[in-house]
Short mmCIF file of C-alpha atoms (C1' of nucleotides) in Angstrom, two decimals:
data_model
loop_
_atom_site.label_atom_id
_atom_site.label_comp_id
_atom_site.label_asym_id
_atom_site.label_seq_id
_atom_site.Cartn_x
_atom_site.Cartn_y
_atom_site.Cartn_z
CA MET A 1 4.08 5.36 -32.07
CA VAL A 2 1.17 5.77 -34.12
CA LEU A 3 0.43 3.43 -36.98
CA SER A 4 -0.49 4.62 -40.58
CA ASN A 5 -2.46 2.86 -43.24
CA ALA A 6 -2.59 5.46 -45.69
CA LYS A 7 -2.03 4.77 -49.43
CA GLY A 8 1.92 4.97 -49.87
CA SER A 9 2.75 4.14 -46.28
CA ILE A 10 4.75 1.03 -44.90
CA PRO A 11 2.33 -1.92 -44.37
CA LEU A 12 0.85 -2.24 -41.14
CA TYR A 13 2.53 -5.33 -40.26
CA MET A 14 5.64 -4.12 -40.84
CA GLN A 15 5.29 -1.21 -38.55
CA ILE A 16 4.08 -3.43 -36.08
CA LYS A 17 7.17 -5.32 -36.24
CA GLU A 18 9.24 -2.42 -35.78
CA LEU A 19 7.11 -1.60 -32.74
CA LEU A 20 7.41 -5.01 -31.05
CA VAL A 21 11.19 -5.06 -31.95
CA ALA A 22 11.55 -1.47 -30.07
CA ARG A 23 9.51 -2.94 -27.05
CA VAL A 24 12.47 -5.45 -27.04
CA THR A 25 15.33 -3.52 -27.55
CA GLU A 26 14.48 -0.89 -25.15
CA GLY A 27 13.82 -3.43 -22.44
CA GLU A 28 10.22 -3.09 -21.98
CA TRP A 29 10.06 -6.69 -22.60
CA ALA A 30 12.92 -8.81 -21.52
CA PRO A 31 14.19 -12.10 -22.89
CA GLY A 32 11.90 -14.71 -21.27
CA ASP A 33 8.94 -12.63 -20.87
CA ILE A 34 5.63 -13.43 -21.94
CA ILE A 35 4.11 -10.70 -24.12
CA PRO A 36 0.69 -9.68 -24.49
CA SER A 37 -1.66 -11.83 -26.68
CA GLU A 38 -2.20 -11.43 -30.13
CA MET A 39 -5.86 -10.28 -29.33
CA GLN A 40 -4.51 -7.85 -26.74
CA LEU A 41 -2.09 -6.58 -29.07
CA SER A 42 -4.53 -5.99 -31.77
CA ARG A 43 -7.21 -4.28 -29.74
CA GLU A 44 -4.29 -2.05 -28.37
CA LEU A 45 -3.13 -1.37 -31.92
CA ASN A 46 -6.52 -1.14 -33.66
CA VAL A 47 -5.76 -3.76 -36.29
CA SER A 48 -7.07 -7.29 -36.86
CA GLN A 49 -5.50 -10.28 -35.06
CA GLY A 50 -4.29 -11.77 -38.50
CA THR A 51 -2.13 -8.44 -38.79
CA VAL A 52 -0.58 -8.75 -35.52
CA ARG A 53 -0.19 -12.47 -36.37
CA LYS A 54 1.99 -11.71 -39.53
CA ALA A 55 4.14 -9.50 -37.80
CA ILE A 56 4.79 -12.00 -34.88
CA THR A 57 5.28 -14.82 -37.30
CA GLU A 58 8.17 -13.01 -38.86
CA LEU A 59 10.05 -12.24 -35.73
CA VAL A 60 9.65 -15.70 -34.44
CA GLU A 61 11.48 -16.51 -37.91
CA ASN A 62 14.06 -14.04 -36.84
CA ASN A 63 14.57 -15.63 -33.43
CA VAL A 64 13.22 -12.66 -31.64
CA LEU A 65 10.29 -14.10 -30.15
CA VAL A 66 8.99 -18.05 -29.55
CA ARG A 67 5.73 -19.02 -29.79
CA ARG A 68 4.12 -21.73 -27.40
CA GLN A 69 0.90 -22.63 -28.20
CA GLY A 70 -1.67 -22.73 -25.26
CA ARG A 71 0.64 -20.80 -23.27
CA GLY A 72 1.58 -17.57 -25.20
CA THR A 73 4.39 -15.80 -26.98
CA PHE A 74 7.73 -15.06 -25.35
CA VAL A 75 10.89 -13.05 -25.94
CA ALA A 76 13.51 -15.53 -27.02
CA THR A 77 16.63 -16.45 -24.69
CA HIS A 78 19.94 -17.67 -25.01
CA ASP A 79 19.29 -21.05 -23.93
CA VAL A 80 21.67 -24.01 -24.29
CA ASP A 81 20.05 -25.13 -27.39
CA ARG A 82 20.24 -21.81 -29.04
CA ALA A 83 23.92 -21.63 -28.31
CA LEU A 84 24.54 -25.30 -29.80
CA PHE A 85 22.47 -25.33 -32.95
CA HIS A 86 23.16 -21.40 -34.03
CA PHE A 87 26.07 -20.22 -32.23
CA PHE A 88 28.39 -23.21 -32.23
CA HIS A 89 29.61 -25.04 -35.26
CA ILE A 90 32.35 -27.44 -34.23
CA CYS A 91 31.50 -31.00 -34.45
CA ASN A 92 33.63 -34.06 -33.97
CA ASP A 93 34.54 -36.29 -36.92
CA SER A 94 31.43 -38.51 -35.97
CA GLY A 95 29.44 -35.64 -36.59
CA THR A 96 28.16 -35.06 -33.17
CA LYS A 97 28.29 -31.67 -31.71
CA THR A 98 28.40 -30.99 -28.07
CA LEU A 99 29.25 -27.66 -26.00
CA PRO A 100 33.05 -27.69 -24.88
CA GLU A 101 33.97 -27.28 -21.52
CA SER A 102 35.99 -23.84 -20.99
CA LYS A 103 39.03 -22.98 -19.00
CA THR A 104 39.54 -19.22 -18.55
CA LEU A 105 43.22 -18.17 -18.40
CA SER A 106 42.74 -14.57 -17.98
CA CYS A 107 40.14 -11.84 -17.98
CA ARG A 108 41.53 -8.29 -17.74
CA LYS A 109 41.03 -4.91 -18.91
CA LYS A 110 43.20 -3.01 -21.76
CA ARG A 111 42.64 -0.75 -24.22
CA ALA A 112 41.38 -1.89 -27.34
CA SER A 113 44.10 -1.85 -30.58
CA ARG A 114 43.06 0.31 -33.71
CA GLN A 115 41.60 -3.15 -35.30
CA GLU A 116 39.55 -4.15 -32.51
CA ALA A 117 38.25 -0.73 -31.84
CA SER A 118 37.07 -0.40 -35.47
CA LYS A 119 35.45 -3.83 -35.29
CA LEU A 120 33.58 -3.07 -32.29
CA ASN A 121 32.80 0.31 -33.65
CA LEU A 122 34.90 2.04 -30.68
CA SER A 123 36.76 4.95 -30.30
CA ASN A 124 40.58 4.71 -30.47
CA GLY A 125 42.03 3.33 -27.36
CA ALA A 126 38.52 2.57 -25.78
CA GLN A 127 38.81 0.24 -22.65
CA VAL A 128 37.89 -3.42 -23.59
CA VAL A 129 37.53 -6.52 -21.56
CA TYR A 130 39.85 -9.19 -22.65
CA ILE A 131 39.31 -12.80 -22.14
CA GLU A 132 41.45 -15.49 -22.93
CA ARG A 133 40.16 -19.35 -22.47
CA THR A 134 40.81 -23.00 -23.81
CA ARG A 135 37.86 -25.10 -24.48
CA ASN A 136 37.99 -28.96 -24.65
CA LEU A 137 35.96 -31.25 -26.81
CA ASP A 138 36.00 -34.94 -26.08
CA ASN A 139 38.26 -34.35 -23.14
CA THR A 140 41.21 -32.71 -25.48
CA PRO A 141 41.83 -29.04 -25.61
CA THR A 142 40.85 -28.42 -29.00
CA ILE A 143 40.29 -24.32 -29.10
CA ILE A 144 41.69 -21.43 -28.17
CA GLU A 145 39.26 -18.32 -27.78
CA THR A 146 40.08 -14.66 -27.33
CA ILE A 147 37.10 -12.64 -26.54
CA ILE A 148 36.96 -8.77 -26.59
CA LEU A 149 33.95 -6.74 -25.01
CA PRO A 150 33.56 -3.07 -24.66
CA ASN A 151 34.35 -2.50 -21.27
CA SER A 152 31.44 0.62 -21.07
CA LEU A 153 29.01 -2.32 -21.86
CA PHE A 154 30.47 -5.04 -19.63
CA VAL A 155 31.41 -2.85 -16.37
CA ASP A 156 33.25 -4.97 -13.88
CA LEU A 157 32.82 -8.35 -15.79
CA GLY A 158 36.40 -8.77 -15.22
CA LYS A 159 36.21 -8.16 -11.34
CA ARG A 160 33.26 -10.35 -10.71
CA GLN A 161 34.17 -13.53 -12.36
CA VAL A 162 37.72 -13.67 -13.14
CA ARG A 163 38.03 -17.37 -13.81
CA ASN A 164 34.96 -18.37 -12.94
CA LEU A 165 32.89 -17.67 -16.43
CA PRO A 166 30.26 -20.19 -17.44
CA ASN A 167 30.88 -21.51 -20.89
CA THR A 168 27.66 -20.31 -22.39
CA LEU A 169 28.91 -16.59 -22.41
CA TYR A 170 25.73 -15.36 -24.22
CA GLU A 171 23.78 -16.60 -21.39
CA LEU A 172 25.48 -14.36 -19.11
CA TYR A 173 25.64 -11.26 -21.27
CA GLU A 174 21.81 -11.80 -21.52
CA THR A 175 21.13 -12.40 -17.82
CA GLN A 176 23.79 -10.32 -16.15
CA PHE A 177 24.06 -7.29 -18.56
CA GLY A 178 20.90 -7.27 -20.45
CA ILE A 179 22.78 -7.62 -23.68
CA THR A 180 21.22 -10.28 -26.44
CA ILE A 181 23.39 -11.59 -29.04
CA HIS A 182 21.24 -11.52 -32.13
CA ARG A 183 23.29 -12.17 -35.18
CA ALA A 184 27.04 -12.93 -35.75
CA GLU A 185 29.40 -12.51 -38.77
CA GLU A 186 32.30 -14.96 -38.78
CA GLN A 187 35.53 -14.98 -40.85
CA LEU A 188 37.34 -18.43 -41.24
CA ARG A 189 40.87 -18.70 -42.13
CA ALA A 190 43.34 -21.21 -42.12
CA VAL A 191 46.51 -20.23 -40.04
CA ALA A 192 49.74 -22.04 -38.52
CA ALA A 193 50.15 -22.61 -34.85
CA THR A 194 52.22 -20.47 -33.16
CA GLU A 195 54.40 -21.63 -30.35
CA ASN A 196 51.90 -20.74 -27.63
CA ASP A 197 48.96 -22.20 -29.63
CA ALA A 198 50.82 -25.41 -30.03
CA SER A 199 51.78 -25.61 -26.34
CA LEU A 200 47.74 -24.92 -25.12
CA LEU A 201 46.79 -27.32 -27.85
CA SER A 202 49.60 -30.11 -27.31
CA LEU A 203 50.63 -29.98 -31.01
CA GLU A 204 53.48 -28.88 -33.01
CA ALA A 205 53.87 -25.07 -33.97
CA GLY A 206 52.97 -24.73 -37.70
CA THR A 207 50.20 -27.26 -37.48
CA PRO A 208 47.25 -25.60 -39.61
CA LEU A 209 44.64 -24.38 -37.29
CA LEU A 210 41.03 -22.98 -38.43
CA LYS A 211 40.75 -19.52 -37.15
CA ILE A 212 37.44 -18.00 -36.95
CA GLU A 213 37.09 -14.46 -36.20
CA ARG A 214 33.30 -13.49 -35.22
CA ILE A 215 31.66 -10.27 -34.58
CA ALA A 216 28.41 -10.60 -32.65
CA TYR A 217 25.74 -7.95 -32.96
CA THR A 218 22.76 -7.08 -30.83
CA LEU A 219 19.18 -6.83 -32.40
CA ASP A 220 19.63 -3.12 -33.13
CA GLY A 221 22.80 -3.78 -35.15
CA THR A 222 25.47 -2.87 -32.47
CA PRO A 223 28.67 -5.02 -32.51
CA VAL A 224 29.13 -5.86 -28.66
CA GLU A 225 31.42 -9.03 -29.09
CA LEU A 226 34.50 -9.58 -31.10
CA ARG A 227 35.90 -13.38 -30.63
CA ILE A 228 38.57 -15.02 -32.23
CA SER A 229 38.99 -18.71 -32.07
CA ARG A 230 41.71 -20.88 -33.24
CA CYS A 231 40.76 -24.56 -33.61
CA SER A 232 42.68 -27.92 -34.11
CA THR A 233 40.62 -29.67 -36.78
CA SER A 234 42.41 -32.90 -36.74
CA ARG A 235 39.33 -34.77 -34.96
CA HIS A 236 36.97 -31.97 -35.57
CA TYR A 237 35.30 -29.65 -38.48
CA TYR A 238 33.39 -26.64 -38.74
CA GLN A 239 29.82 -27.47 -40.13
CA ASN A 240 27.50 -25.07 -41.94
CA THR A 241 24.65 -25.98 -43.85
CA VAL A 242 23.91 -23.97 -47.08
CA LEU A 243 20.46 -22.97 -48.13
CA MET B 1 -3.04 -37.04 -53.94
CA VAL B 2 -6.34 -36.26 -52.04
CA LEU B 3 -6.18 -33.67 -49.20
CA SER B 4 -7.76 -34.33 -45.69
CA ASN B 5 -9.08 -31.92 -43.52
CA ALA B 6 -10.16 -34.62 -40.61
CA LYS B 7 -9.52 -34.13 -36.95
CA GLY B 8 -6.29 -35.44 -36.59
CA SER B 9 -4.91 -35.09 -39.85
CA ILE B 10 -1.63 -33.04 -40.94
CA PRO B 11 -2.76 -29.15 -41.63
CA LEU B 12 -3.95 -28.69 -45.28
CA TYR B 13 -1.30 -26.12 -46.01
CA MET B 14 1.40 -28.53 -44.94
CA GLN B 15 -0.10 -31.08 -47.53
CA ILE B 16 -0.25 -28.53 -50.08
CA LYS B 17 3.16 -27.94 -49.90
CA GLU B 18 4.01 -31.51 -50.09
CA LEU B 19 1.91 -31.72 -53.23
CA LEU B 20 3.71 -28.26 -54.65
CA VAL B 21 7.31 -30.02 -53.88
CA ALA B 22 6.27 -33.22 -55.53
CA ARG B 23 5.29 -31.43 -58.82
CA VAL B 24 8.83 -29.76 -58.67
CA THR B 25 10.64 -32.72 -57.74
CA GLU B 26 9.23 -35.00 -60.48
CA GLY B 27 9.60 -32.35 -63.07
CA GLU B 28 6.05 -31.55 -63.75
CA TRP B 29 7.20 -27.71 -63.09
CA ALA B 30 10.63 -27.25 -64.15
CA PRO B 31 12.77 -24.48 -62.56
CA GLY B 32 11.75 -21.14 -64.35
CA ASP B 33 8.54 -22.15 -64.94
CA ILE B 34 5.47 -20.26 -63.78
CA ILE B 35 2.94 -22.29 -61.32
CA PRO B 36 -0.71 -21.87 -61.59
CA SER B 37 -1.77 -18.59 -59.71
CA GLU B 38 -3.07 -18.90 -55.90
CA MET B 39 -6.66 -18.73 -57.13
CA GLN B 40 -6.38 -21.37 -59.65
CA LEU B 41 -4.67 -23.66 -57.35
CA SER B 42 -7.31 -22.97 -54.42
CA ARG B 43 -10.12 -23.96 -56.79
CA GLU B 44 -8.14 -27.05 -58.10
CA LEU B 45 -7.54 -28.27 -54.45
CA ASN B 46 -11.05 -26.92 -52.92
CA VAL B 47 -9.12 -24.79 -50.52
CA SER B 48 -9.18 -21.18 -49.85
CA GLN B 49 -6.78 -18.62 -51.35
CA GLY B 50 -5.16 -18.13 -48.14
CA THR B 51 -4.34 -21.79 -47.40
CA VAL B 52 -2.52 -21.83 -50.69
CA ARG B 53 -0.80 -18.74 -49.97
CA LYS B 54 0.57 -20.05 -46.80
CA ALA B 55 1.86 -23.11 -48.42
CA ILE B 56 3.75 -20.92 -51.24
CA THR B 57 4.86 -18.59 -48.68
CA GLU B 58 6.42 -21.26 -47.08
CA LEU B 59 8.24 -22.55 -50.07
CA VAL B 60 9.01 -19.25 -50.89
CA GLU B 61 11.16 -19.18 -47.69
CA ASN B 62 12.84 -22.33 -48.63
CA ASN B 63 13.95 -21.21 -51.96
CA VAL B 64 11.88 -23.41 -54.02
CA LEU B 65 9.50 -20.92 -55.27
CA VAL B 66 9.80 -17.27 -56.28
CA ARG B 67 7.01 -14.68 -56.25
CA ARG B 68 6.84 -11.80 -58.64
CA GLN B 69 4.04 -9.37 -57.67
CA GLY B 70 1.74 -8.90 -60.83
CA ARG B 71 3.28 -11.51 -62.85
CA GLY B 72 2.94 -14.91 -60.64
CA THR B 73 5.03 -17.65 -58.85
CA PHE B 74 7.82 -19.32 -60.22
CA VAL B 75 9.92 -22.24 -59.64
CA ALA B 76 13.39 -20.92 -58.49
CA THR B 77 16.47 -21.46 -60.48
CA HIS B 78 20.07 -21.31 -59.88
CA ASP B 79 21.19 -17.76 -61.34
CA VAL B 80 24.33 -16.11 -60.46
CA ASP B 81 22.90 -14.16 -57.58
CA ARG B 82 21.93 -17.51 -55.98
CA ALA B 83 25.35 -18.68 -56.57
CA LEU B 84 26.87 -15.89 -55.21
CA PHE B 85 24.72 -15.13 -52.19
CA HIS B 86 23.81 -18.68 -50.93
CA PHE B 87 26.41 -20.95 -52.26
CA PHE B 88 29.53 -19.44 -52.62
CA HIS B 89 31.15 -17.86 -49.33
CA ILE B 90 34.94 -16.67 -50.06
CA CYS B 91 35.49 -12.94 -49.79
CA ASN B 92 38.34 -11.11 -50.21
CA ASP B 93 39.77 -9.05 -47.52
CA SER B 94 38.02 -5.96 -48.29
CA GLY B 95 34.90 -8.13 -47.91
CA THR B 96 33.71 -8.07 -51.52
CA LYS B 97 32.49 -11.33 -53.01
CA THR B 98 32.90 -12.08 -56.61
CA LEU B 99 32.54 -15.57 -58.65
CA PRO B 100 35.90 -16.75 -59.54
CA GLU B 101 36.79 -17.52 -62.94
CA SER B 102 37.45 -21.64 -63.18
CA LYS B 103 39.98 -23.45 -65.05
CA THR B 104 39.42 -27.10 -65.75
CA LEU B 105 42.29 -29.23 -65.29
CA SER B 106 40.67 -32.61 -65.87
CA CYS B 107 37.47 -34.22 -66.13
CA ARG B 108 37.19 -38.03 -66.61
CA LYS B 109 35.17 -41.08 -65.34
CA LYS B 110 36.90 -43.28 -62.39
CA ARG B 111 35.31 -45.68 -59.94
CA ALA B 112 34.28 -43.92 -56.65
CA SER B 113 36.31 -44.83 -53.69
CA ARG B 114 34.74 -46.17 -50.43
CA GLN B 115 34.45 -42.83 -48.78
CA GLU B 116 33.30 -41.00 -52.03
CA ALA B 117 30.73 -43.70 -52.63
CA SER B 118 29.53 -43.53 -48.78
CA LYS B 119 29.24 -39.82 -49.05
CA LEU B 120 27.12 -39.85 -52.43
CA ASN B 121 25.16 -42.69 -51.15
CA LEU B 122 26.40 -44.86 -54.23
CA SER B 123 27.39 -48.64 -54.12
CA ASN B 124 30.63 -49.33 -53.87
CA GLY B 125 32.93 -49.01 -56.89
CA ALA B 126 30.09 -47.10 -58.91
CA GLN B 127 31.33 -44.93 -61.75
CA VAL B 128 31.59 -41.24 -60.89
CA VAL B 129 32.44 -38.38 -62.84
CA TYR B 130 35.79 -36.65 -61.54
CA ILE B 131 36.53 -33.13 -62.11
CA GLU B 132 39.53 -31.11 -61.04
CA ARG B 133 39.70 -27.38 -61.56
CA THR B 134 41.49 -24.40 -60.06
CA ARG B 135 39.80 -20.97 -59.44
CA ASN B 136 40.96 -17.40 -59.54
CA LEU B 137 39.88 -14.64 -57.36
CA ASP B 138 41.35 -10.90 -58.08
CA ASN B 139 43.35 -12.75 -60.83
CA THR B 140 45.35 -15.09 -58.62
CA PRO B 141 44.56 -18.82 -58.45
CA THR B 142 43.25 -19.18 -54.74
CA ILE B 143 41.14 -22.39 -54.89
CA ILE B 144 41.57 -25.98 -56.14
CA GLU B 145 38.62 -27.97 -56.48
CA THR B 146 37.90 -31.58 -56.92
CA ILE B 147 34.23 -32.44 -57.97
CA ILE B 148 32.69 -35.89 -57.70
CA LEU B 149 29.44 -36.37 -59.28
CA PRO B 150 27.52 -39.94 -59.75
CA ASN B 151 28.08 -40.61 -63.38
CA SER B 152 24.25 -42.22 -63.61
CA LEU B 153 22.91 -38.86 -62.92
CA PHE B 154 25.67 -37.01 -65.18
CA VAL B 155 25.86 -39.20 -68.31
CA ASP B 156 28.19 -38.04 -70.63
CA LEU B 157 29.19 -34.84 -68.79
CA GLY B 158 32.93 -35.80 -69.47
CA LYS B 159 32.49 -36.25 -73.04
CA ARG B 160 30.34 -33.18 -73.46
CA GLN B 161 32.49 -30.67 -72.05
CA VAL B 162 35.85 -31.61 -71.19
CA ARG B 163 37.63 -28.53 -70.60
CA ASN B 164 34.94 -26.39 -71.40
CA LEU B 165 32.85 -26.08 -68.13
CA PRO B 166 31.06 -22.64 -67.11
CA ASN B 167 31.68 -21.53 -63.86
CA THR B 168 28.71 -21.87 -62.24
CA LEU B 169 28.29 -25.32 -62.37
CA TYR B 170 24.67 -25.39 -60.59
CA GLU B 171 23.32 -23.61 -63.47
CA LEU B 172 24.72 -26.47 -65.78
CA TYR B 173 23.09 -29.26 -63.69
CA GLU B 174 20.00 -27.75 -63.67
CA THR B 175 19.85 -26.94 -67.53
CA GLN B 176 21.77 -29.68 -68.80
CA PHE B 177 20.54 -32.62 -66.30
CA GLY B 178 17.65 -31.54 -64.68
CA ILE B 179 19.09 -31.84 -61.17
CA THR B 180 18.33 -28.72 -59.00
CA ILE B 181 20.69 -28.24 -55.98
CA HIS B 182 18.69 -27.25 -53.00
CA ARG B 183 20.90 -27.55 -49.86
CA ALA B 184 24.39 -28.27 -48.95
CA GLU B 185 26.50 -29.23 -45.85
CA GLU B 186 29.94 -28.24 -45.80
CA GLN B 187 32.74 -29.55 -43.28
CA LEU B 188 35.85 -27.14 -42.97
CA ARG B 189 39.03 -27.90 -41.73
CA ALA B 190 42.69 -26.39 -41.84
CA VAL B 191 44.82 -28.54 -43.75
CA ALA B 192 48.63 -28.10 -44.95
CA ALA B 193 49.28 -27.66 -48.62
CA THR B 194 50.51 -30.71 -50.61
CA GLU B 195 53.47 -30.12 -52.90
CA ASN B 196 50.92 -30.45 -55.87
CA ASP B 197 48.58 -27.74 -53.91
CA ALA B 198 51.54 -25.51 -53.52
CA SER B 199 52.50 -25.40 -57.16
CA LEU B 200 48.96 -24.95 -58.54
CA LEU B 201 48.47 -22.06 -56.01
CA SER B 202 52.01 -20.67 -56.30
CA LEU B 203 53.00 -20.64 -52.25
CA GLU B 204 55.07 -23.30 -50.26
CA ALA B 205 53.96 -26.73 -49.48
CA GLY B 206 52.83 -26.97 -45.85
CA THR B 207 51.14 -23.60 -46.14
CA PRO B 208 47.61 -23.93 -44.30
CA LEU B 209 44.78 -23.94 -46.59
CA LEU B 210 41.09 -23.77 -45.80
CA LYS B 211 39.53 -27.20 -46.86
CA ILE B 212 35.87 -27.21 -47.34
CA GLU B 213 34.51 -30.36 -48.14
CA ARG B 214 30.78 -29.99 -49.47
CA ILE B 215 27.90 -32.29 -50.00
CA ALA B 216 25.07 -30.81 -52.15
CA TYR B 217 21.44 -32.30 -52.17
CA THR B 218 18.54 -32.12 -53.97
CA LEU B 219 14.92 -30.81 -52.83
CA ASP B 220 14.18 -34.56 -52.10
CA GLY B 221 17.29 -35.05 -49.96
CA THR B 222 19.20 -37.15 -52.72
CA PRO B 223 23.05 -36.36 -52.41
CA VAL B 224 24.51 -35.66 -55.81
CA GLU B 225 27.55 -33.79 -55.54
CA LEU B 226 30.69 -34.00 -53.56
CA ARG B 227 33.18 -31.11 -53.81
CA ILE B 228 36.16 -30.53 -51.73
CA SER B 229 38.01 -27.26 -52.18
CA ARG B 230 41.28 -26.17 -50.95
CA CYS B 231 41.47 -22.20 -50.44
CA SER B 232 44.46 -20.15 -49.64
CA THR B 233 43.30 -17.64 -46.96
CA SER B 234 46.25 -15.17 -47.32
CA ARG B 235 44.05 -12.67 -48.92
CA HIS B 236 40.59 -14.20 -48.71
CA TYR B 237 38.33 -15.80 -46.04
CA TYR B 238 35.24 -17.70 -45.79
CA GLN B 239 32.35 -15.82 -44.91
CA ASN B 240 29.50 -16.98 -42.59
CA THR B 241 26.38 -15.42 -40.92
CA VAL B 242 25.02 -16.79 -37.74
CA LEU B 243 21.26 -16.30 -36.94
"C1'" DT C 1 -7.80 -3.30 -68.48
"C1'" DA C 2 -7.47 -7.91 -66.71
"C1'" DG C 3 -4.91 -10.94 -63.79
"C1'" DT C 4 -1.43 -11.46 -60.36
"C1'" DG C 5 0.51 -11.39 -55.61
"C1'" DG C 6 0.50 -8.24 -51.34
"C1'" DT C 7 -2.17 -6.43 -47.44
"C1'" DC C 8 -5.87 -6.46 -44.20
"C1'" DT C 9 -10.06 -7.75 -42.09
"C1'" DA C 10 -13.81 -10.70 -39.54
"C1'" DG C 11 -15.00 -14.48 -37.53
"C1'" DA C 12 -14.97 -19.87 -37.26
"C1'" DC C 13 -12.99 -23.61 -35.19
"C1'" DC C 14 -9.07 -26.90 -33.49
"C1'" DA C 15 -5.22 -28.05 -30.26
"C1'" DC C 16 -3.06 -27.03 -26.33
"C1'" DG C 17 -1.57 -25.59 -21.52
"C1'" DA C 18 -2.70 -24.39 -17.02
"C1'" DG C 19 -5.77 -23.83 -13.37
"C1'" DT D 1 -13.13 -24.38 -18.47
"C1'" DC D 2 -10.77 -20.41 -20.08
"C1'" DG D 3 -7.28 -18.43 -22.95
"C1'" DT D 4 -3.61 -19.09 -25.83
"C1'" DG D 5 -1.88 -19.74 -30.31
"C1'" DG D 6 -2.68 -22.58 -35.13
"C1'" DT D 7 -5.39 -23.55 -38.95
"C1'" DC D 8 -9.05 -22.20 -42.28
"C1'" DT D 9 -12.29 -19.57 -44.70
"C1'" DA D 10 -14.32 -15.37 -47.65
"C1'" DG D 11 -14.20 -11.20 -49.03
"C1'" DA D 12 -12.16 -6.70 -49.59
"C1'" DC D 13 -8.92 -3.35 -51.69
"C1'" DC D 14 -3.90 -2.10 -53.13
"C1'" DA D 15 0.18 -2.57 -56.15
"C1'" DC D 16 2.28 -4.12 -59.73
"C1'" DT D 17 2.78 -6.30 -64.70
"C1'" DA D 18 1.68 -7.28 -69.24
"C1'" DA D 19 -1.13 -6.86 -73.35
#
DNA sequence: TAGTGGTCTAGACCACGAG
DNA sequence: TCGTGGTCTAGACCACTAA
């Protein structure tokens, strides 16, 4: 990678952003790693510290890097805080948010349906890992989740931990499979509980449930997880802040 | 306002942010107005241009200001784009988002219920403007909306435009009442359609609807609008991006 | 052409964390 | 005490807009 500061070229700090992102996505720097200091990078790239700083600042805003004063700059990780504040949106009626306990019902391989394959950008009939679980909030089963993962990226996930999955899956993806979730798109709908939903959540069939269909992407834009949640909203709600 | 750069004090650029925000909230600069150039501000405040720049940059990220290269920096306004990209989340199944047409059913004064008053931070029994409307997407009624506004802030809203409200209300609030919505908190639940909902949306009572309860705030954190929407999600969904 | 924001540099000093 | 990021300055030149 050569930086160019010619007249019509892309600004240096953007080129540096690309370069830093590349080093993260290609695994040269893994989540939790410290990256070189701003001075080291500026010397290496022959730019001023301020230019490196601007690039890093934007990557911090994108949740790619984390700065710690006095220590250095690190590649962001999926800790519990990030799960709770960015990737989990269900509150109870008093407004408190806690990570639910999860109970895995099944975890097996199957062939992706047409829709699943298209949403995950897989070829028709590709193998996927198919996980079903329920999640408890305030000690009552509140969410039923179906998680679909490309088997090619999550080899042997099924074999290794059939019913012993942690409940912060993104941490698992990161540490065990080197896959970092960076962004997700969610589609929310109201649906009626099926008989099966009803028995799992101990409520009546036909009860309105909040259905959340999430597609999660890595930093380079590859879809890597399809997750469908059905939530009882009798004592909880989905919280979203609009800016 | 005096800026201080003493040892333990708050960074200059943050003090400048506060100062600029104050000038906006107090109406010295109104939405759409151009603010003084970075150089003018830096001279006025006896700081370098870079420090003013940093303050402005963060306010641009907060959607308070807008920069236009070669022209200047402006106070952000509620145009259609902002309504669509920030404050409206309903897509149709093919993923396209358009502002719905609205039909106002009623617009009257009443006393706030206990809950309404508490959510809008009003005293018990305060007067509110109460608006009911339906909104069409793709030419079919899809959303039923109830909007509750403190009468003290929106005096004579009822009288002036009973059934002639524009469908981008936030623009109206801004231009007619000097109230700029800056942030909103939404709570989403799945509920069953009432008989009334059902007849307005031409579907069956009991059909699951997505209920969105939004409280909208001004820049200084005052809640100024409570809006409850019930949406049919048979051909539409609520879209949210998770970062 | 004048004035604005956008990029980039070089260097100063402060605040924090670790050894 | 040293190295890190955090703040602040001063000044250069570029890109864009409007008159």
